[in-house]
GROMACS .gro file of C-alpha atoms in nm:
model
  154
    1MET     CA    1   0.000   0.000   0.000
    2LYS     CA    2   0.285   0.234   0.088
    3TYR     CA    3   0.447   0.177  -0.254
    4ILE     CA    4   0.120   0.244  -0.435
    5ILE     CA    5   0.086   0.582  -0.263
    6ILE     CA    6   0.445   0.670  -0.352
    7LEU     CA    7   0.384   0.562  -0.712
    8LEU     CA    8   0.067   0.774  -0.728
    9ILE     CA    9   0.256   1.077  -0.596
   10ILE     CA   10   0.531   1.030  -0.854
   11MET     CA   11   0.272   0.996  -1.130
   12ALA     CA   12   0.096   1.313  -1.011
   13VAL     CA   13   0.423   1.507  -1.020
   14VAL     CA   14   0.506   1.381  -1.368
   15LEU     CA   15   0.157   1.455  -1.498
   16SER     CA   16   0.156   1.802  -1.345
   17ALA     CA   17   0.473   1.880  -1.541
   18CYS     CA   18   0.285   1.819  -1.865
   19GLN     CA   19   0.091   2.085  -2.043
   20THR     CA   20  -0.113   1.956  -2.336
   21GLY     CA   21   0.136   1.675  -2.386
   22LYS     CA   22   0.447   1.892  -2.360
   23VAL     CA   23   0.686   1.838  -2.075
   24ILE     CA   24   0.768   2.173  -1.918
   25ASP     CA   25   1.099   2.109  -1.749
   26ASN     CA   26   1.469   2.136  -1.822
   27ASN     CA   27   1.439   1.869  -2.092
   28CYS     CA   28   1.289   2.094  -2.361
   29GLU     CA   29   1.579   2.000  -2.586
   30LEU     CA   30   1.453   1.642  -2.591
   31LEU     CA   31   1.141   1.748  -2.779
   32GLU     CA   32   1.181   1.675  -3.150
   33ASP     CA   33   0.932   1.924  -3.295
   34SER     CA   34   1.092   2.270  -3.297
   35ASP     CA   35   0.759   2.446  -3.229
   36GLU     CA   36   0.697   2.229  -2.924
   37LYS     CA   37   1.056   2.279  -2.812
   38TYR     CA   38   1.024   2.658  -2.843
   39ASP     CA   39   0.686   2.652  -2.664
   40CYS     CA   40   0.853   2.458  -2.386
   41TYR     CA   41   1.128   2.720  -2.351
   42VAL     CA   42   0.881   3.008  -2.362
   43GLY     CA   43   0.672   2.841  -2.092
   44LEU     CA   44   0.976   2.789  -1.873
   45ALA     CA   45   1.100   3.144  -1.928
   46ALA     CA   46   0.762   3.298  -1.849
   47SER     CA   47   0.703   3.086  -1.539
   48THR     CA   48   1.053   3.136  -1.396
   49LEU     CA   49   1.119   3.486  -1.538
   50ASN     CA   50   1.453   3.350  -1.658
   51LYS     CA   51   1.574   3.501  -1.988
   52GLY     CA   52   1.828   3.224  -2.023
   53TYR     CA   53   1.559   2.994  -2.160
   54CYS     CA   54   1.487   3.242  -2.441
   55LEU     CA   55   1.850   3.216  -2.552
   56SER     CA   56   1.788   2.850  -2.638
   57ILE     CA   57   1.543   2.959  -2.907
   58LYS     CA   58   1.710   2.994  -3.246
   59ASP     CA   59   1.424   3.170  -3.429
   60SER     CA   60   1.461   3.543  -3.358
   61MET     CA   61   1.088   3.625  -3.372
   62THR     CA   62   1.005   3.343  -3.129
   63ARG     CA   63   1.293   3.451  -2.904
   64ASP     CA   64   1.152   3.806  -2.904
   65TYR     CA   65   0.810   3.663  -2.818
   66CYS     CA   66   0.977   3.482  -2.529
   67TYR     CA   67   1.128   3.807  -2.397
   68SER     CA   68   0.789   3.975  -2.437
   69GLU     CA   69   0.623   3.703  -2.229
   70ILE     CA   70   0.877   3.748  -1.949
   71ALA     CA   71   0.822   4.123  -1.951
   72SER     CA   72   0.444   4.081  -1.946
   73GLN     CA   73   0.460   3.834  -1.656
   74SER     CA   74   0.689   4.059  -1.452
   75ASP     CA   75   0.551   4.398  -1.567
   76ASP     CA   76   0.915   4.493  -1.616
   77LEU     CA   77   0.971   4.738  -1.900
   78LYS     CA   78   1.347   4.672  -1.888
   79SER     CA   79   1.282   4.316  -2.002
   80CYS     CA   80   1.164   4.461  -2.333
   81GLU     CA   81   1.517   4.589  -2.403
   82ASP     CA   82   1.633   4.247  -2.526
   83ILE     CA   83   1.372   4.245  -2.804
   84GLU     CA   84   1.504   4.312  -3.153
   85SER     CA   85   1.192   4.314  -3.371
   86GLN     CA   86   0.977   4.628  -3.370
   87PHE     CA   87   0.657   4.422  -3.368
   88TRP     CA   88   0.735   4.239  -3.043
   89LEU     CA   89   0.885   4.552  -2.889
   90ASP     CA   90   0.556   4.734  -2.950
   91VAL     CA   91   0.358   4.439  -2.809
   92CYS     CA   92   0.583   4.436  -2.504
   93HIS     CA   93   0.550   4.810  -2.435
   94LYS     CA   94   0.173   4.806  -2.495
   95ASN     CA   95   0.113   4.507  -2.266
   96ILE     CA   96   0.310   4.661  -1.981
   97ALA     CA   97   0.158   5.007  -2.026
   98GLU     CA   98  -0.190   4.858  -2.012
   99SER     CA   99  -0.128   4.619  -1.723
  100THR     CA  100   0.046   4.882  -1.509
  101LEU     CA  101  -0.180   5.165  -1.628
  102THR     CA  102   0.128   5.368  -1.719
  103PRO     CA  103   0.073   5.582  -2.031
  104ASN     CA  104   0.445   5.639  -2.101
  105GLY     CA  105   0.469   5.301  -2.274
  106CYS     CA  106   0.196   5.408  -2.517
  107LEU     CA  107   0.418   5.688  -2.647
  108THR     CA  108   0.682   5.445  -2.771
  109LEU     CA  109   0.444   5.254  -3.000
  110THR     CA  110   0.508   5.300  -3.372
  111SER     CA  111   0.147   5.265  -3.489
  112LYS     CA  112  -0.103   5.544  -3.421
  113ILE     CA  113  -0.379   5.283  -3.399
  114ASP     CA  114  -0.184   5.094  -3.130
  115GLN     CA  115  -0.110   5.420  -2.948
  116ASP     CA  116  -0.479   5.511  -2.953
  117ASP     CA  117  -0.582   5.168  -2.823
  118CYS     CA  118  -0.317   5.185  -2.553
  119PHE     CA  119  -0.414   5.533  -2.433
  120ASN     CA  120  -0.781   5.433  -2.441
  121ASN     CA  121  -0.718   5.123  -2.229
  122VAL     CA  122  -0.497   5.306  -1.979
  123ALA     CA  123  -0.739   5.600  -1.954
  124ASN     CA  124  -1.035   5.367  -1.893
  125GLY     CA  125  -0.835   5.158  -1.648
  126LYS     CA  126  -0.751   5.468  -1.445
  127ASP     CA  127  -1.080   5.651  -1.507
  128ASP     CA  128  -0.863   5.942  -1.623
  129TYR     CA  129  -1.041   6.124  -1.904
  130TYR     CA  130  -0.744   6.357  -1.950
  131LEU     CA  131  -0.548   6.068  -2.104
  132CYS     CA  132  -0.817   6.045  -2.372
  133THR     CA  133  -0.682   6.373  -2.514
  134ALA     CA  134  -0.368   6.185  -2.622
  135ILE     CA  135  -0.577   5.971  -2.859
  136PHE     CA  136  -0.511   6.074  -3.220
  137ASP     CA  137  -0.848   5.959  -3.361
  138LYS     CA  138  -1.096   6.223  -3.238
  139VAL     CA  139  -1.396   5.988  -3.255
  140LYS     CA  140  -1.212   5.737  -3.035
  141ALA     CA  141  -1.101   6.019  -2.805
  142ASP     CA  142  -1.460   6.145  -2.763
  143THR     CA  143  -1.585   5.792  -2.701
  144CYS     CA  144  -1.312   5.745  -2.440
  145VAL     CA  145  -1.414   6.062  -2.254
  146LYS     CA  146  -1.784   5.971  -2.269
  147LYS     CA  147  -1.726   5.620  -2.131
  148ILE     CA  148  -1.525   5.750  -1.839
  149ALA     CA  149  -1.766   6.037  -1.767
  150TYR     CA  150  -2.059   5.795  -1.772
  151ARG     CA  151  -1.882   5.552  -1.540
  152ILE     CA  152  -1.773   5.827  -1.299
  153ASN     CA  153  -2.124   5.976  -1.280
  154GLU     CA  154  -2.300   5.645  -1.216
   0.00000   0.00000   0.00000
């Protein structure tokens, strides 16, 4: 009976290390499919906030995604500095600006549409209608102010 309990505990530990059939541990390199291997490294990096796992990813866009995931998990804007591609850098800055409700990250975005969405989300998150004035699209800016004013006056 004692051995059965120990065996069940070991099985539970092994099964808890699996995520949709992928083993999330230091054996990512054992996975044959490169997408699964990279997903394994990204999962490890995001859960441990360890950038070293991202370095094991050869594809630069996936590596940048890995850095972006670490930054999003830690709300650490400095983690975005390792990102090379503009796309993932913008995603990183936008995610952190929105999760921390800090509008400064919105200013670094290269797309006006992304900037507008970012300012809108931060303004609504803070109930700060003044931030709506930073929205380039005037219709979106007016809608932003109206939503906040309505919510504040409820």
